[in-house]
Amino acid sequence: MACTDCSSTCVCPQKQARGLVLFEMVCEHLNLLEKDYFALWFRDVDGNKNWLDPAKQMKKQVRGIGWNFSFSVKFYPPDPSQLSEDISRYFLFLQLRQDIVSGHLPCSLATLTVLGSYCVQSELGDYDPDECSSDYVSEMAFAPNQTKDMEEKIMELHKTYRGMSPAEAEMHFLENVKKLSMYGVDLHHAKDSEGVTIMLGVCSSGLLVYRDRLRINRFSWPKILKISYKRNNFFIKIRPEEFDQFESIIGFKLLNHRAAKRLWKVCVEHHSFFRLVSPEEPPKKFLTLGSKFHYIGRTQIQTRRASAQISRGLLHSLFCNAAMYLNSISASMFTCDLYQSVCFFSSQTLKGGVLETRIEKRIVISGDTEMDQDKVKSTVLI
């Protein structure tokens, strides 16, 4: 027997709205203030991942496909403890859980077991023999190919965490995940100068090169003088070493010019966010050569300064934390009707006398393939 209870809140973005408008609405609904680490993304007609540009109109970015956006971490903080609010760390925690389960963030069996035990403590709290069955974690996802043996080890560890709060469990989870070699790495398929298939990874520290899942090279941001692309080629100009006379240029070949431009934009944004004190001013010349793209938003330094000023009060924090953990992995749905008005729906399900709430760590806004901008119907899941 199951029963469902739903509530809704409606907001109405204009059909000509820029990407920032929808993103701000999502952050407001999620009660998220440290939003500079997050963004919305979508897949184009070829299935490639593209970040929604906050400065451009949405209708000019998403063409010929349904309006499907995902809310995600864009800039993974090197030290999650520097996030000021529990709710910010909570959404980072959810993102990393998804990265691990999907296989995007590989880790050893021992690490998966430890991380899984913290996930159980965060979601279920202390182990209670009267309420927990012999396989009470079997329906929870911890790894791409989890086994019964892994689940048993996770339950053994979980039983030792008595008295640990959900926020503490999530902080322990984040402290372990940040040490993984692939933490916060955005991978792109490429080939080197010899035509060998490689992966280029963009992260907070710079550009990484992988072959057969092994890192073979690393170019830190201070070492890179310039990044550029031409057609389907991506180039980095490297600062000369102590005994080198000239800079060196290293080139990589991407699938096509769109893939090269995507990689270039991701590098520009990561370099600006993690390396600069403040964003560079856009060129003021009327006629400029090349792409006009530049990073729009605060840098990590500016974000941390702003986060230090956040003061919501003790009562507000207690209320938010209680709501967050009572809905720890809860489901919400947005619906867009005419003129892209967005409605938020939350659902809870009662099964076997236990109230289950679950979050889909994704925002989906689905529209008609024909993309009639005056009549769009969409569904959004968080």
Coordinates of C-alpha atoms in Angstrom, one line a residue:
M1 CA 0.0 0.0 0.0
A2 CA 1.4 3.4 -0.9
C3 CA 0.1 6.9 -0.6
T4 CA 1.4 10.2 -2.1
D5 CA 1.4 13.7 -0.8
C6 CA 2.3 16.5 -3.2
S7 CA 2.7 20.3 -2.8
S8 CA 3.5 22.9 -5.4
T9 CA 5.1 26.4 -5.9
C10 CA 5.0 28.2 -9.2
V11 CA 7.4 30.7 -10.8
C12 CA 7.2 32.1 -14.4
P13 CA 10.4 32.9 -16.3
Q14 CA 9.9 34.9 -19.5
K15 CA 10.4 33.0 -22.8
Q16 CA 13.2 35.4 -23.7
A17 CA 15.0 34.8 -20.4
R18 CA 18.7 34.2 -20.2
G19 CA 20.1 31.1 -18.6
L20 CA 20.9 33.0 -15.4
V21 CA 17.1 33.5 -14.7
L22 CA 16.3 29.8 -14.6
F23 CA 19.5 29.0 -12.6
E24 CA 18.6 31.7 -10.0
M25 CA 15.1 30.2 -9.7
V26 CA 16.5 26.7 -9.1
C27 CA 18.9 28.0 -6.4
E28 CA 16.1 29.9 -4.7
H29 CA 13.9 26.8 -4.6
L30 CA 16.8 24.7 -3.2
N31 CA 17.6 27.4 -0.6
L32 CA 21.2 27.6 -1.9
L33 CA 23.3 30.7 -1.4
E34 CA 26.8 29.3 -2.2
K35 CA 25.7 28.8 -5.8
D36 CA 28.8 29.7 -7.7
Y37 CA 30.1 26.1 -7.5
F38 CA 26.9 24.9 -9.3
A39 CA 25.4 25.3 -12.8
L40 CA 22.8 23.8 -15.2
W41 CA 23.8 21.7 -18.2
F42 CA 22.1 20.0 -21.1
R43 CA 22.9 17.6 -23.9
D44 CA 22.8 18.8 -27.5
V45 CA 21.5 16.9 -30.6
D46 CA 24.7 14.8 -30.6
G47 CA 24.4 13.9 -26.9
N48 CA 27.3 16.1 -25.9
K49 CA 27.3 17.8 -22.5
N50 CA 27.0 21.6 -22.6
W51 CA 26.9 24.1 -19.7
L52 CA 24.0 26.5 -19.9
D53 CA 25.5 30.0 -20.5
P54 CA 24.0 32.4 -17.9
A55 CA 24.5 35.4 -20.2
K56 CA 22.7 34.0 -23.3
Q57 CA 19.0 33.4 -23.9
M58 CA 18.0 29.8 -23.3
K59 CA 16.2 29.5 -26.6
K60 CA 19.4 30.4 -28.5
Q61 CA 21.4 27.7 -26.7
V62 CA 19.0 24.7 -26.8
R63 CA 17.8 24.2 -30.4
G64 CA 16.1 21.2 -32.0
I65 CA 15.8 19.2 -28.8
G66 CA 13.7 19.0 -25.7
W67 CA 14.6 21.4 -22.9
N68 CA 16.3 18.9 -20.5
F69 CA 18.6 20.6 -18.0
S70 CA 20.5 19.0 -15.1
F71 CA 21.5 20.8 -11.9
S72 CA 25.1 19.8 -11.1
V73 CA 28.4 20.8 -9.4
K74 CA 30.5 22.6 -12.0
F75 CA 33.5 23.7 -9.9
Y76 CA 34.5 21.0 -7.4
P77 CA 36.0 22.8 -4.3
P78 CA 39.5 21.4 -3.6
D79 CA 38.6 21.5 0.1
P80 CA 34.9 20.9 0.8
S81 CA 35.2 22.1 4.4
Q82 CA 35.7 25.6 3.1
L83 CA 32.0 25.7 2.1
S84 CA 30.2 27.7 4.7
E85 CA 26.8 26.0 4.8
D86 CA 25.7 22.4 5.5
I87 CA 23.2 22.6 2.6
S88 CA 26.1 23.4 0.1
R89 CA 28.1 20.5 1.3
Y90 CA 24.9 18.3 1.2
F91 CA 24.4 19.0 -2.6
L92 CA 28.1 18.4 -3.2
F93 CA 27.7 15.1 -1.3
L94 CA 24.7 14.2 -3.5
Q95 CA 26.7 15.0 -6.6
L96 CA 29.7 12.9 -5.6
R97 CA 27.4 10.0 -4.7
Q98 CA 26.0 10.1 -8.2
D99 CA 29.5 10.4 -9.7
I100 CA 30.6 7.3 -7.9
V101 CA 27.5 5.2 -8.6
S102 CA 27.6 6.2 -12.3
G103 CA 31.3 5.2 -12.6
H104 CA 32.6 8.6 -13.4
L105 CA 34.6 8.7 -10.1
P106 CA 36.4 5.4 -9.8
C107 CA 37.7 4.2 -6.4
S108 CA 38.9 1.0 -4.7
L109 CA 36.6 -1.5 -3.1
A110 CA 37.9 -0.5 0.4
T111 CA 37.1 3.2 -0.3
L112 CA 33.7 2.3 -1.7
T113 CA 32.9 0.4 1.5
V114 CA 33.9 3.3 3.7
L115 CA 32.1 5.9 1.6
G116 CA 29.0 3.7 1.5
S117 CA 28.9 3.4 5.3
Y118 CA 28.9 7.2 5.6
C119 CA 26.0 7.4 3.1
V120 CA 24.0 5.0 5.2
Q121 CA 24.7 7.1 8.3
S122 CA 23.7 10.3 6.5
E123 CA 20.4 8.8 5.2
L124 CA 19.3 6.5 8.0
G125 CA 21.1 7.8 11.1
D126 CA 22.2 5.4 13.9
Y127 CA 21.7 1.7 13.4
D128 CA 18.6 0.4 15.1
P129 CA 18.2 -3.4 15.3
D130 CA 14.5 -3.1 15.8
E131 CA 13.9 -1.2 12.6
C132 CA 16.8 -2.5 10.4
S133 CA 16.4 -5.8 8.6
S134 CA 19.3 -8.1 7.9
D135 CA 19.9 -6.5 4.5
Y136 CA 18.6 -3.0 5.2
V137 CA 21.1 -1.4 2.7
S138 CA 20.3 -3.7 -0.2
E139 CA 18.1 -1.1 -1.9
M140 CA 20.7 1.7 -1.6
A141 CA 23.2 2.3 -4.5
F142 CA 26.8 2.7 -3.5
A143 CA 28.8 1.5 -6.6
P144 CA 28.4 0.6 -10.3
N145 CA 28.7 -3.1 -9.5
Q146 CA 28.1 -3.5 -5.8
T147 CA 28.0 -7.0 -4.3
K148 CA 26.4 -8.6 -1.2
D149 CA 29.9 -8.8 0.4
M150 CA 30.3 -5.1 0.0
E151 CA 26.9 -4.4 1.5
E152 CA 27.7 -6.6 4.5
K153 CA 30.9 -4.7 5.2
I154 CA 29.1 -1.4 4.8
M155 CA 26.5 -2.5 7.4
E156 CA 29.3 -3.6 9.8
L157 CA 30.9 -0.1 9.6
H158 CA 27.6 1.7 9.9
K159 CA 26.9 0.0 13.2
T160 CA 30.0 1.7 14.7
Y161 CA 28.9 5.2 13.9
R162 CA 26.4 5.7 16.7
G163 CA 26.0 9.3 17.7
M164 CA 27.3 10.6 14.4
S165 CA 25.0 13.3 12.9
P166 CA 24.1 13.4 9.1
A167 CA 26.3 16.5 8.6
E168 CA 29.3 14.8 10.3
A169 CA 28.8 11.7 8.1
E170 CA 28.7 13.8 5.0
M171 CA 31.8 15.7 6.0
H172 CA 33.7 12.5 6.6
F173 CA 32.5 11.3 3.1
L174 CA 33.7 14.5 1.5
E175 CA 37.1 14.4 3.3
N176 CA 37.7 10.9 1.9
V177 CA 36.4 11.7 -1.6
K178 CA 38.5 14.8 -2.1
K179 CA 41.7 12.6 -1.9
L180 CA 40.6 10.5 -4.9
S181 CA 42.8 11.1 -8.0
M182 CA 39.8 11.7 -10.3
Y183 CA 37.9 14.0 -7.9
G184 CA 36.5 17.0 -9.7
V185 CA 38.0 16.1 -13.1
D186 CA 36.0 16.9 -16.2
L187 CA 37.1 14.5 -18.9
H188 CA 37.1 15.1 -22.7
H189 CA 38.0 12.5 -25.5
A190 CA 41.0 13.5 -27.6
K191 CA 44.1 12.3 -29.5
D192 CA 47.7 13.3 -29.0
S193 CA 50.1 14.4 -31.8
E194 CA 50.8 10.7 -32.6
G195 CA 47.1 9.9 -33.0
V196 CA 46.9 7.9 -29.7
T197 CA 43.6 8.0 -28.0
I198 CA 43.8 9.9 -24.7
M199 CA 41.5 11.8 -22.3
L200 CA 42.0 15.4 -21.3
G201 CA 40.8 16.2 -17.8
V202 CA 40.1 19.8 -16.6
C203 CA 40.2 20.4 -12.8
S204 CA 40.9 23.0 -10.2
S205 CA 44.7 22.6 -10.5
G206 CA 45.0 22.5 -14.3
L207 CA 44.9 20.2 -17.3
L208 CA 45.5 16.5 -16.9
V209 CA 46.3 13.9 -19.6
Y210 CA 45.2 10.3 -19.2
R211 CA 45.9 7.2 -21.3
D212 CA 44.2 3.9 -20.4
R213 CA 42.9 5.4 -17.2
L214 CA 46.4 6.3 -16.1
R215 CA 47.6 9.9 -15.7
I216 CA 50.6 10.4 -17.9
N217 CA 51.0 14.2 -17.7
R218 CA 49.9 17.3 -15.8
F219 CA 49.9 20.9 -16.7
S220 CA 49.2 23.2 -13.8
W221 CA 47.5 26.6 -14.4
P222 CA 50.6 28.6 -13.5
K223 CA 52.5 26.6 -16.1
I224 CA 50.1 27.3 -18.9
L225 CA 50.5 30.7 -20.7
K226 CA 47.8 30.4 -23.2
I227 CA 44.9 28.1 -24.3
S228 CA 43.4 28.2 -27.7
Y229 CA 41.6 26.2 -30.4
K230 CA 41.4 26.1 -34.2
R231 CA 39.0 23.9 -36.0
N232 CA 39.2 20.6 -34.2
N233 CA 42.6 21.3 -32.6
F234 CA 43.2 22.4 -29.0
F235 CA 46.5 24.0 -28.1
I236 CA 48.2 25.0 -24.8
K237 CA 51.3 27.2 -24.7
I238 CA 53.6 26.1 -21.9
R239 CA 55.8 28.4 -19.8
P240 CA 59.5 27.6 -20.5
E241 CA 61.4 25.6 -17.9
E242 CA 64.5 26.9 -16.1
F243 CA 66.9 26.0 -18.9
D244 CA 64.5 26.4 -21.8
Q245 CA 64.8 29.4 -24.1
F246 CA 61.4 29.5 -25.7
E247 CA 57.8 28.6 -24.8
S248 CA 56.5 25.3 -26.2
I249 CA 53.1 24.7 -27.8
I250 CA 51.4 21.3 -27.3
G251 CA 48.4 20.4 -29.5
F252 CA 45.6 17.8 -29.2
K253 CA 43.1 16.7 -31.7
L254 CA 39.4 16.6 -30.7
L255 CA 36.5 15.0 -32.6
N256 CA 35.3 18.2 -34.2
H257 CA 35.5 22.0 -33.8
R258 CA 32.5 22.0 -31.4
A259 CA 34.3 19.5 -29.1
A260 CA 37.5 21.7 -29.2
K261 CA 35.5 24.8 -28.4
R262 CA 33.7 23.1 -25.5
L263 CA 37.1 22.0 -24.0
W264 CA 38.5 25.5 -24.5
K265 CA 35.5 27.1 -22.7
V266 CA 35.7 24.7 -19.8
C267 CA 39.4 25.5 -19.4
V268 CA 38.7 29.2 -19.5
E269 CA 36.0 28.9 -16.8
H270 CA 38.1 26.7 -14.5
H271 CA 41.2 28.9 -14.9
S272 CA 39.2 32.0 -14.2
F273 CA 37.3 30.5 -11.2
F274 CA 40.2 28.9 -9.4
R275 CA 43.2 31.0 -10.5
L276 CA 42.0 34.6 -10.8
V277 CA 41.2 37.1 -8.0
S278 CA 38.4 38.6 -10.1
P279 CA 37.0 37.8 -13.6
E280 CA 38.7 39.5 -16.5
E281 CA 36.8 42.3 -18.1
P282 CA 35.3 41.5 -21.6
P283 CA 36.9 43.2 -24.6
K284 CA 35.4 46.7 -25.2
K285 CA 36.4 46.9 -28.9
F286 CA 33.5 46.9 -31.4
L287 CA 35.3 44.6 -33.8
T288 CA 37.1 41.7 -32.2
L289 CA 38.7 38.5 -33.7
G290 CA 37.9 35.1 -32.4
S291 CA 35.3 34.0 -29.8
K292 CA 33.8 36.7 -27.5
F293 CA 33.3 34.1 -24.8
H294 CA 34.5 35.0 -21.3
Y295 CA 33.8 33.7 -17.8
I296 CA 30.8 35.4 -16.1
G297 CA 30.5 35.0 -12.4
R298 CA 32.5 35.2 -9.2
T299 CA 35.9 33.6 -8.7
Q300 CA 36.5 31.1 -5.9
I301 CA 38.2 33.9 -3.9
Q302 CA 35.2 36.2 -4.3
T303 CA 32.9 33.3 -3.5
R304 CA 34.7 32.5 -0.3
R305 CA 34.6 36.1 0.8
A306 CA 30.9 36.3 0.1
S307 CA 30.3 33.0 1.9
A308 CA 32.0 34.4 5.0
Q309 CA 29.4 37.1 5.1
I310 CA 26.4 34.6 5.1
S311 CA 24.5 35.0 8.3
R312 CA 21.1 33.3 8.3
G313 CA 20.8 33.0 12.1
L314 CA 20.7 29.9 14.3
L315 CA 17.0 29.3 14.1
H316 CA 17.0 29.5 10.2
S317 CA 20.0 27.0 10.1
L318 CA 18.2 24.6 12.4
F319 CA 15.0 24.8 10.4
C320 CA 16.9 24.3 7.1
N321 CA 18.9 21.4 8.4
A322 CA 15.9 19.7 9.8
A323 CA 14.0 20.1 6.5
M324 CA 17.0 19.0 4.5
Y325 CA 17.5 15.8 6.5
L326 CA 13.9 14.9 6.8
N327 CA 13.8 15.1 3.0
S328 CA 17.3 13.6 2.8
I329 CA 17.1 12.3 -0.7
S330 CA 13.6 13.7 -1.5
A331 CA 12.0 14.1 -4.9
S332 CA 10.8 17.3 -6.5
M333 CA 9.2 17.9 -9.9
F334 CA 9.0 21.1 -11.9
T335 CA 6.4 21.5 -14.7
C336 CA 6.6 24.2 -17.4
D337 CA 3.3 25.1 -19.1
L338 CA 2.6 27.9 -21.5
Y339 CA 5.2 30.7 -21.6
Q340 CA 7.5 28.4 -19.7
S341 CA 5.9 28.9 -16.3
V342 CA 7.6 26.5 -13.9
C343 CA 5.8 24.6 -11.1
F344 CA 7.6 22.7 -8.3
F345 CA 6.1 19.5 -7.0
S346 CA 7.4 17.5 -4.1
S347 CA 6.3 13.9 -3.5
Q348 CA 6.6 11.5 -0.6
T349 CA 5.6 7.8 -0.5
L350 CA 4.5 5.7 2.5
K351 CA 5.6 2.1 2.2
G352 CA 5.2 -0.4 5.0
G353 CA 4.5 2.4 7.5
V354 CA 7.9 4.1 6.6
L355 CA 7.8 7.5 4.9
E356 CA 10.3 7.4 2.0
T357 CA 11.6 10.6 0.5
R358 CA 14.1 10.6 -2.3
I359 CA 15.9 13.2 -4.4
E360 CA 16.7 12.7 -8.0
K361 CA 20.0 14.7 -8.2
R362 CA 18.9 16.1 -11.5
I363 CA 16.8 18.9 -12.9
V364 CA 15.0 17.9 -16.1
I365 CA 13.0 20.4 -18.2
S366 CA 11.5 18.6 -21.1
G367 CA 9.9 20.4 -24.0
D368 CA 8.6 19.6 -27.4
T369 CA 11.1 18.6 -30.0
E370 CA 9.7 21.2 -32.4
M371 CA 10.6 23.9 -29.8
D372 CA 7.6 26.1 -30.1
Q373 CA 8.9 28.9 -27.8
D374 CA 5.4 30.2 -27.1
K375 CA 4.0 26.8 -26.1
V376 CA 6.5 24.8 -24.1
K377 CA 5.6 22.0 -21.7
S378 CA 8.4 20.8 -19.5
T379 CA 9.1 18.6 -16.5
V380 CA 11.9 19.2 -14.1
L381 CA 13.2 16.7 -11.5
I382 CA 15.6 17.5 -8.7

